[in-house]
């Protein structure tokens, strides 16, 4: 069956939205609006999978949920033409997760590297929600039978799991799916990850081998979307580099993770290739390149930060955007759950 193409993706409201989230995900969210119907979700149910000391408690969760929504709108997502909502408003995310929990295998989840990284050494003490995170993610996507998912490189493995779950559901319930009018036995699509651009994995400014992340203890490791121009300048000037000048060819970046990262960030912000950046700055000192990077970064982020500020100052308006999005998302989600329940054999009122 040819599925109607639909884009879905989400961002966790865990605070400190950063340049990695922006370049790895949100920039592509904005682009996809031109060609697809898009659903962008503030995944607040994912946010509570780590300890409360990580997500900050109820007031912080609500504040961060509004801030991510504001970032979506400020970056150029059109919440009227497309759908923007927060996950917990739609019960189908949790319902479909339960069904998928019974389809996914423990062996599959045991391979998930993000769980291993986030749970760390104290795995026994991690929440079941953190372990089940990728199944909830599969449910998020497949509740809308989405076909394309723009994400950063770090989410590739979770997308593969979503594809495995979709395929196993279609196999396990093939006869029932056909019996419900899907002649080819395919109810869920296998969603495709869209991992594009020169900054699909933005690294920490303090350590070019570590992903830029909201939860890094050092604020200097990341550029937050809400940082002002002075803070951006300071962070970039202090970013770790090596003593060599920039190379003129991309090959010269291979063993230089910090240089590679900054060149990738410049390329993504300026909308050019890494090679074009090196043609312009290769052979020169880092200080010259860093000054240019500050400029392009401030030019891109300052208008977003100022629009975000305006939006979060009016929480009622942000909440109405989320409520309107949830109402429209619910129409699609309810239809998927109705058919899924019939396929599984759950009796429901007629
Ligand atoms: N460093 C990154 N480079 C490129 N893309 C990134 N993404 C996250 N970090 C980078 C992408 O941003 C989207 C939203 O991510 P998320 O907030 O839902 O979850 P995350 O990947 O767990 O983000 P963080 O910042 O790393 O948070 P913590 O510190 O809590 O783990 C996703 O598409 C992701 O790929």
Short mmCIF file of C-alpha atoms and ligand atoms in Angstrom, two decimals:
data_model
loop_
_atom_site.label_atom_id
_atom_site.label_comp_id
_atom_site.label_asym_id
_atom_site.label_seq_id
_atom_site.Cartn_x
_atom_site.Cartn_y
_atom_site.Cartn_z
CA UNK A 1 0.00 0.00 0.00
CA UNK A 2 1.19 3.48 -0.72
CA UNK A 3 0.90 5.43 2.51
CA UNK A 4 0.00 9.10 2.42
CA UNK A 5 3.25 10.90 3.19
CA UNK A 6 3.20 12.60 6.57
CA UNK A 7 5.97 14.04 8.72
CA UNK A 8 6.14 13.62 12.50
CA UNK A 9 8.86 14.60 14.96
CA UNK A 10 9.23 15.67 18.57
CA UNK A 11 11.43 17.55 20.99
CA UNK A 12 11.60 16.97 24.74
CA UNK A 13 10.81 19.88 27.02
CA UNK A 14 13.77 19.26 29.30
CA UNK A 15 15.15 22.81 29.23
CA UNK A 16 18.01 24.55 27.45
CA UNK A 17 17.07 23.99 23.82
CA UNK A 18 20.38 24.29 22.05
CA UNK A 19 22.04 24.72 18.68
CA UNK A 20 22.15 20.91 18.24
CA UNK A 21 18.37 20.64 18.59
CA UNK A 22 18.01 23.58 16.22
CA UNK A 23 20.37 22.45 13.45
CA UNK A 24 19.82 18.70 13.85
CA UNK A 25 16.05 18.86 14.01
CA UNK A 26 14.13 22.15 14.04
CA UNK A 27 15.69 23.61 10.86
CA UNK A 28 14.57 20.49 9.01
CA UNK A 29 11.11 20.67 10.61
CA UNK A 30 10.76 24.12 9.06
CA UNK A 31 11.93 22.91 5.64
CA UNK A 32 9.60 19.91 5.53
CA UNK A 33 6.55 22.19 5.81
CA UNK A 34 6.97 23.18 2.18
CA UNK A 35 6.42 19.68 0.86
CA UNK A 36 4.52 17.71 3.52
CA UNK A 37 1.77 17.80 6.10
CA UNK A 38 3.71 17.99 9.35
CA UNK A 39 2.99 17.19 12.98
CA UNK A 40 5.45 18.56 15.54
CA UNK A 41 5.09 17.43 19.09
CA UNK A 42 6.47 18.67 22.40
CA UNK A 43 7.07 15.27 23.93
CA UNK A 44 6.36 15.97 27.59
CA UNK A 45 5.77 12.27 28.38
CA UNK A 46 9.32 11.52 27.24
CA UNK A 47 10.61 14.39 29.37
CA UNK A 48 9.57 12.71 32.65
CA UNK A 49 11.42 9.45 31.93
CA UNK A 50 14.51 10.60 33.81
CA UNK A 51 14.50 11.52 37.51
CA UNK A 52 12.53 14.57 38.62
CA UNK A 53 15.85 16.23 39.44
CA UNK A 54 16.58 16.11 35.68
CA UNK A 55 13.27 17.45 34.37
CA UNK A 56 12.77 19.83 37.24
CA UNK A 57 9.23 19.21 38.54
CA UNK A 58 5.75 20.36 37.45
CA UNK A 59 6.32 24.13 37.15
CA UNK A 60 9.55 23.60 35.21
CA UNK A 61 7.92 21.03 32.89
CA UNK A 62 5.09 23.43 32.03
CA UNK A 63 7.56 26.29 31.50
CA UNK A 64 9.78 24.15 29.27
CA UNK A 65 6.79 22.85 27.30
CA UNK A 66 5.80 26.42 26.47
CA UNK A 67 9.42 27.31 25.68
CA UNK A 68 9.82 24.48 23.14
CA UNK A 69 6.48 25.48 21.58
CA UNK A 70 7.74 29.06 21.38
CA UNK A 71 10.99 27.86 19.77
CA UNK A 72 9.01 25.95 17.11
CA UNK A 73 6.96 29.03 16.23
CA UNK A 74 9.90 31.46 16.45
CA UNK A 75 11.99 29.24 14.16
CA UNK A 76 9.28 29.36 11.50
CA UNK A 77 6.85 26.50 12.09
CA UNK A 78 3.36 27.46 10.99
CA UNK A 79 1.05 26.06 13.68
CA UNK A 80 -2.06 26.94 11.68
CA UNK A 81 -1.12 25.11 8.48
CA UNK A 82 0.56 22.25 10.34
CA UNK A 83 0.04 20.72 13.80
CA UNK A 84 1.90 21.67 16.97
CA UNK A 85 0.81 20.13 20.28
CA UNK A 86 2.09 18.52 23.47
CA UNK A 87 2.02 14.75 23.65
CA UNK A 88 0.22 14.29 26.99
CA UNK A 89 -2.97 15.86 25.57
CA UNK A 90 -3.56 12.78 23.39
CA UNK A 91 -4.23 9.54 25.28
CA UNK A 92 -3.45 7.48 22.16
CA UNK A 93 0.31 7.88 22.71
CA UNK A 94 0.11 5.86 25.94
CA UNK A 95 -2.49 3.41 24.60
CA UNK A 96 -0.52 2.55 21.49
CA UNK A 97 2.66 2.26 23.57
CA UNK A 98 1.02 -0.53 25.56
CA UNK A 99 0.13 -2.47 22.43
CA UNK A 100 3.64 -1.93 21.06
CA UNK A 101 5.14 -3.05 24.39
CA UNK A 102 3.58 -6.40 23.62
CA UNK A 103 5.03 -6.41 20.09
CA UNK A 104 8.58 -5.18 20.83
CA UNK A 105 11.08 -7.71 22.21
CA UNK A 106 13.26 -7.22 25.28
CA UNK A 107 16.32 -8.14 23.18
CA UNK A 108 15.60 -5.21 20.86
CA UNK A 109 15.39 -2.73 23.73
CA UNK A 110 18.51 -4.12 25.37
CA UNK A 111 20.49 -2.94 22.36
CA UNK A 112 19.44 0.72 22.67
CA UNK A 113 22.57 2.78 23.28
CA UNK A 114 20.73 5.89 24.48
CA UNK A 115 19.31 3.95 27.43
CA UNK A 116 22.75 2.65 28.29
CA UNK A 117 24.20 6.17 28.16
CA UNK A 118 21.39 7.82 30.12
CA UNK A 119 21.01 5.08 32.73
CA UNK A 120 24.77 4.98 33.21
CA UNK A 121 26.21 2.59 35.79
CA UNK A 122 23.16 2.65 38.04
CA UNK A 123 20.90 0.85 35.56
CA UNK A 124 18.83 -0.93 38.24
CA UNK A 125 17.73 2.47 39.44
CA UNK A 126 16.64 3.84 36.03
CA UNK A 127 12.89 4.25 35.46
CA UNK A 128 10.96 1.73 33.39
CA UNK A 129 9.87 4.74 31.35
CA UNK A 130 13.47 5.47 30.36
CA UNK A 131 13.88 1.86 29.22
CA UNK A 132 10.59 2.02 27.32
CA UNK A 133 11.35 5.45 25.78
CA UNK A 134 11.95 4.06 22.24
CA UNK A 135 8.62 2.19 22.28
CA UNK A 136 6.80 5.39 23.23
CA UNK A 137 8.68 7.07 20.38
CA UNK A 138 7.47 4.40 17.94
CA UNK A 139 3.92 4.99 19.18
CA UNK A 140 4.30 8.78 18.75
CA UNK A 141 5.20 8.34 15.10
CA UNK A 142 2.88 5.50 14.18
CA UNK A 143 -0.17 6.95 15.96
CA UNK A 144 -0.20 9.35 13.00
CA UNK A 145 0.99 6.66 10.58
CA UNK A 146 3.79 9.08 9.75
CA UNK A 147 6.13 8.12 6.92
CA UNK A 148 9.01 10.57 7.47
CA UNK A 149 10.77 11.64 10.67
CA UNK A 150 13.33 14.47 10.64
CA UNK A 151 15.77 13.83 13.53
CA UNK A 152 19.39 14.25 14.55
CA UNK A 153 21.86 11.41 14.05
CA UNK A 154 21.48 10.28 17.69
CA UNK A 155 17.90 9.12 17.04
CA UNK A 156 18.77 6.79 14.15
CA UNK A 157 18.73 3.63 16.27
CA UNK A 158 15.33 4.53 17.77
CA UNK A 159 13.93 5.00 14.27
CA UNK A 160 15.18 1.55 13.30
CA UNK A 161 13.31 0.15 16.29
CA UNK A 162 10.14 1.97 15.18
CA UNK A 163 10.48 0.32 11.79
CA UNK A 164 10.93 -3.11 13.41
CA UNK A 165 7.85 -2.58 15.58
CA UNK A 166 5.74 -1.49 12.59
CA UNK A 167 6.88 -4.52 10.61
CA UNK A 168 6.28 -7.01 13.43
CA UNK A 169 2.82 -5.57 14.14
CA UNK A 170 1.93 -5.91 10.44
CA UNK A 171 3.26 -9.52 10.45
CA UNK A 172 1.68 -10.57 13.74
CA UNK A 173 -1.75 -9.19 12.79
CA UNK A 174 -1.53 -9.66 9.00
CA UNK A 175 -4.78 -11.63 8.63
CA UNK A 176 -6.71 -9.30 10.87
CA UNK A 177 -5.28 -6.27 9.03
CA UNK A 178 -6.43 -7.76 5.71
CA UNK A 179 -9.81 -8.54 7.30
CA UNK A 180 -10.18 -4.87 8.13
CA UNK A 181 -9.85 -3.78 4.52
CA UNK A 182 -6.06 -3.40 4.09
CA UNK A 183 -5.59 -5.87 1.27
CA UNK A 184 -1.78 -5.92 1.40
CA UNK A 185 -1.72 -6.56 5.16
CA UNK A 186 0.10 -3.32 5.92
CA UNK A 187 -1.49 -1.06 8.50
CA UNK A 188 1.55 0.79 9.84
CA UNK A 189 4.15 2.32 7.50
CA UNK A 190 7.86 1.86 8.14
CA UNK A 191 8.87 5.42 8.97
CA UNK A 192 11.97 6.79 7.30
CA UNK A 193 14.48 8.86 9.26
CA UNK A 194 15.44 12.12 7.58
CA UNK A 195 18.92 12.92 8.84
CA UNK A 196 20.14 15.72 6.60
CA UNK A 197 22.44 18.74 6.50
CA UNK A 198 26.02 19.39 7.59
CA UNK A 199 25.16 19.36 11.34
CA UNK A 200 23.22 16.19 12.07
CA UNK A 201 25.35 15.65 15.18
CA UNK A 202 26.47 18.89 16.76
CA UNK A 203 29.15 18.26 19.37
CA UNK A 204 29.88 19.90 22.72
CA UNK A 205 31.93 23.10 22.54
CA UNK A 206 34.09 21.75 25.36
CA UNK A 207 34.71 18.26 23.96
CA UNK A 208 34.42 17.48 20.25
CA UNK A 209 33.79 13.79 20.95
CA UNK A 210 30.64 14.38 23.06
CA UNK A 211 27.21 15.34 21.70
CA UNK A 212 25.95 18.84 22.50
CA UNK A 213 23.26 18.09 25.03
CA UNK A 214 20.69 19.79 27.25
CA UNK A 215 21.77 17.75 30.23
CA UNK A 216 25.51 18.55 30.08
CA UNK A 217 26.44 20.11 33.43
CA UNK A 218 28.50 22.80 31.70
CA UNK A 219 26.46 25.60 30.12
CA UNK A 220 29.60 26.51 28.14
CA UNK A 221 29.31 23.19 26.29
CA UNK A 222 26.29 24.41 24.33
CA UNK A 223 24.75 27.47 22.72
CA UNK A 224 21.21 27.83 24.01
CA UNK A 225 18.56 29.25 21.70
CA UNK A 226 17.88 31.87 24.37
CA UNK A 227 21.52 32.99 24.80
CA UNK A 228 22.13 36.69 24.11
CA UNK A 229 24.78 37.94 21.66
CA UNK A 230 27.47 38.45 24.33
CA UNK A 231 26.99 34.97 25.76
CA UNK A 232 27.15 33.41 22.27
CA UNK A 233 30.35 35.34 21.53
CA UNK A 234 31.95 34.28 24.82
CA UNK A 235 31.04 30.61 24.37
CA UNK A 236 32.34 30.46 20.80
CA UNK A 237 35.58 32.28 21.65
CA UNK A 238 36.15 29.86 24.53
CA UNK A 239 35.22 26.80 22.48
CA UNK A 240 37.94 24.16 22.53
CA UNK A 241 40.14 24.07 19.42
CA UNK A 242 43.61 22.80 18.54
CA UNK A 243 46.73 24.85 17.77
CA UNK A 244 46.76 24.13 13.99
CA UNK A 245 45.25 26.57 11.45
CA UNK A 246 42.08 25.41 9.68
CA UNK A 247 42.73 23.01 6.79
CA UNK A 248 41.74 23.88 3.23
CA UNK A 249 40.26 20.45 2.47
CA UNK A 250 37.59 18.46 4.33
CA UNK A 251 39.97 15.52 4.69
CA UNK A 252 42.06 17.65 7.02
CA UNK A 253 39.17 17.70 9.52
CA UNK A 254 39.11 13.94 9.96
CA UNK A 255 41.22 13.75 13.10
CA UNK A 256 40.22 17.14 14.46
CA UNK A 257 36.77 16.75 16.06
CA UNK A 258 36.56 20.28 17.53
CA UNK A 259 37.52 21.97 14.25
CA UNK A 260 35.18 19.68 12.34
CA UNK A 261 32.33 20.58 14.69
CA UNK A 262 32.77 24.36 14.38
CA UNK A 263 33.09 24.15 10.59
CA UNK A 264 29.90 22.03 10.46
CA UNK A 265 28.05 24.57 12.61
CA UNK A 266 29.18 27.44 10.37
CA UNK A 267 28.19 25.55 7.23
CA UNK A 268 24.73 24.72 8.58
CA UNK A 269 24.05 28.26 9.79
CA UNK A 270 25.30 29.89 6.60
CA UNK A 271 23.58 27.35 4.34
CA UNK A 272 26.82 26.33 2.58
CA UNK A 273 28.91 23.14 2.49
CA UNK A 274 31.84 22.41 4.82
CA UNK A 275 34.16 22.56 1.81
CA UNK A 276 32.92 26.07 0.99
CA UNK A 277 33.67 27.12 4.59
CA UNK A 278 37.20 25.73 4.27
CA UNK A 279 37.73 27.41 0.91
CA UNK A 280 36.91 30.68 2.64
CA UNK A 281 38.77 30.18 5.96
CA UNK A 282 41.32 27.39 5.31
CA UNK A 283 44.90 28.26 6.26
CA UNK A 284 43.71 31.07 8.54
CA UNK A 285 43.75 31.31 12.32
CA UNK A 286 40.92 30.04 14.47
CA UNK A 287 40.38 33.48 15.97
CA UNK A 288 39.39 34.94 12.58
CA UNK A 289 37.09 32.02 11.86
CA UNK A 290 35.56 32.19 15.34
CA UNK A 291 34.72 35.88 14.89
CA UNK A 292 32.90 35.06 11.65
CA UNK A 293 31.14 32.17 13.39
CA UNK A 294 29.93 34.47 16.18
CA UNK A 295 28.50 36.80 13.56
CA UNK A 296 26.59 34.16 11.64
CA UNK A 297 25.38 32.55 14.86
CA UNK A 298 24.08 35.78 16.38
CA UNK A 299 22.46 36.79 13.08
CA UNK A 300 20.54 33.49 12.97
CA UNK A 301 19.69 33.04 16.64
CA UNK A 302 19.00 36.58 17.90
CA UNK A 303 15.68 36.98 16.04
CA UNK A 304 14.57 33.53 17.24
CA UNK A 305 15.47 34.35 20.85
CA UNK A 306 13.61 37.65 20.75
CA UNK A 307 10.48 36.06 19.23
CA UNK A 308 10.64 33.26 21.82
CA UNK A 309 10.78 35.85 24.59
CA UNK A 310 7.62 37.53 23.29
CA UNK A 311 5.78 34.24 22.98
CA UNK A 312 6.65 32.87 26.44
CA UNK A 313 5.52 36.17 27.96
CA UNK A 314 2.00 35.19 26.87
CA UNK A 315 1.49 31.64 28.19
CA UNK A 316 -2.26 31.80 27.46
CA UNK A 317 -1.53 32.26 23.76
CA UNK A 318 1.00 29.40 23.70
CA UNK A 319 -1.49 27.13 25.50
CA UNK A 320 -4.16 27.95 22.92
CA UNK A 321 -1.76 26.97 20.10
CA UNK A 322 -1.18 23.63 21.84
CA UNK A 323 -4.90 23.07 22.47
CA UNK A 324 -5.78 23.81 18.85
CA UNK A 325 -3.01 21.49 17.62
CA UNK A 326 -4.11 18.75 20.02
CA UNK A 327 -7.69 18.97 18.77
CA UNK A 328 -6.56 18.40 15.21
CA UNK A 329 -4.02 15.72 16.15
CA UNK A 330 -6.72 13.88 18.12
CA UNK A 331 -8.80 13.43 14.96
CA UNK A 332 -5.97 11.45 13.34
CA UNK A 333 -4.94 9.63 16.53
CA UNK A 334 -8.46 8.49 17.40
CA UNK A 335 -8.94 7.00 13.93
CA UNK A 336 -5.64 5.06 14.20
CA UNK A 337 -6.56 3.77 17.68
CA UNK A 338 -10.06 2.75 16.58
CA UNK A 339 -8.70 0.62 13.73
CA UNK A 340 -5.75 -0.67 15.79
CA UNK A 341 -8.09 -1.86 18.55
CA UNK A 342 -10.28 -3.62 15.99
CA UNK A 343 -7.21 -5.25 14.44
CA UNK A 344 -5.97 -6.47 17.84
CA UNK A 345 -9.45 -7.73 18.82
CA UNK A 346 -10.27 -5.33 21.63
CA UNK A 347 -14.03 -4.91 21.94
CA UNK A 348 -15.18 -1.30 21.95
CA UNK A 349 -18.60 0.40 21.96
CA UNK A 350 -20.20 0.56 18.49
N1 LIG B 1 23.81 17.50 19.46
C1 LIG B 1 22.85 17.31 18.57
N2 LIG B 1 23.10 17.43 17.25
C2 LIG B 1 22.11 17.26 16.33
N3 LIG B 1 20.84 16.95 16.67
C3 LIG B 1 20.54 16.83 17.98
N4 LIG B 1 19.40 16.54 18.64
C4 LIG B 1 19.64 16.53 19.97
N5 LIG B 1 20.93 16.80 20.22
C5 LIG B 1 21.52 16.99 19.00
C6 LIG B 1 18.13 16.31 17.98
O1 LIG B 1 17.18 17.21 18.53
C7 LIG B 1 15.90 16.58 18.50
C8 LIG B 1 15.24 16.73 19.84
O2 LIG B 1 16.01 16.06 20.81
P1 LIG B 1 15.37 15.76 22.22
O3 LIG B 1 15.37 16.96 23.03
O4 LIG B 1 14.06 15.20 22.08
O5 LIG B 1 16.26 14.64 22.82
P2 LIG B 1 17.77 14.44 22.98
O6 LIG B 1 18.33 13.86 21.74
O7 LIG B 1 17.89 13.60 24.18
O8 LIG B 1 18.37 15.90 23.22
P3 LIG B 1 19.52 16.31 24.16
O9 LIG B 1 19.75 17.76 24.00
O10 LIG B 1 20.70 15.44 24.01
O11 LIG B 1 18.89 16.12 25.59
P4 LIG B 1 19.43 15.29 26.80
O12 LIG B 1 20.63 16.00 27.28
O13 LIG B 1 18.28 15.34 27.76
O14 LIG B 1 19.72 13.93 26.29
C9 LIG B 1 16.12 15.12 18.10
O15 LIG B 1 15.75 14.98 16.74
C10 LIG B 1 17.59 14.92 18.27
O16 LIG B 1 18.10 13.99 17.35
#
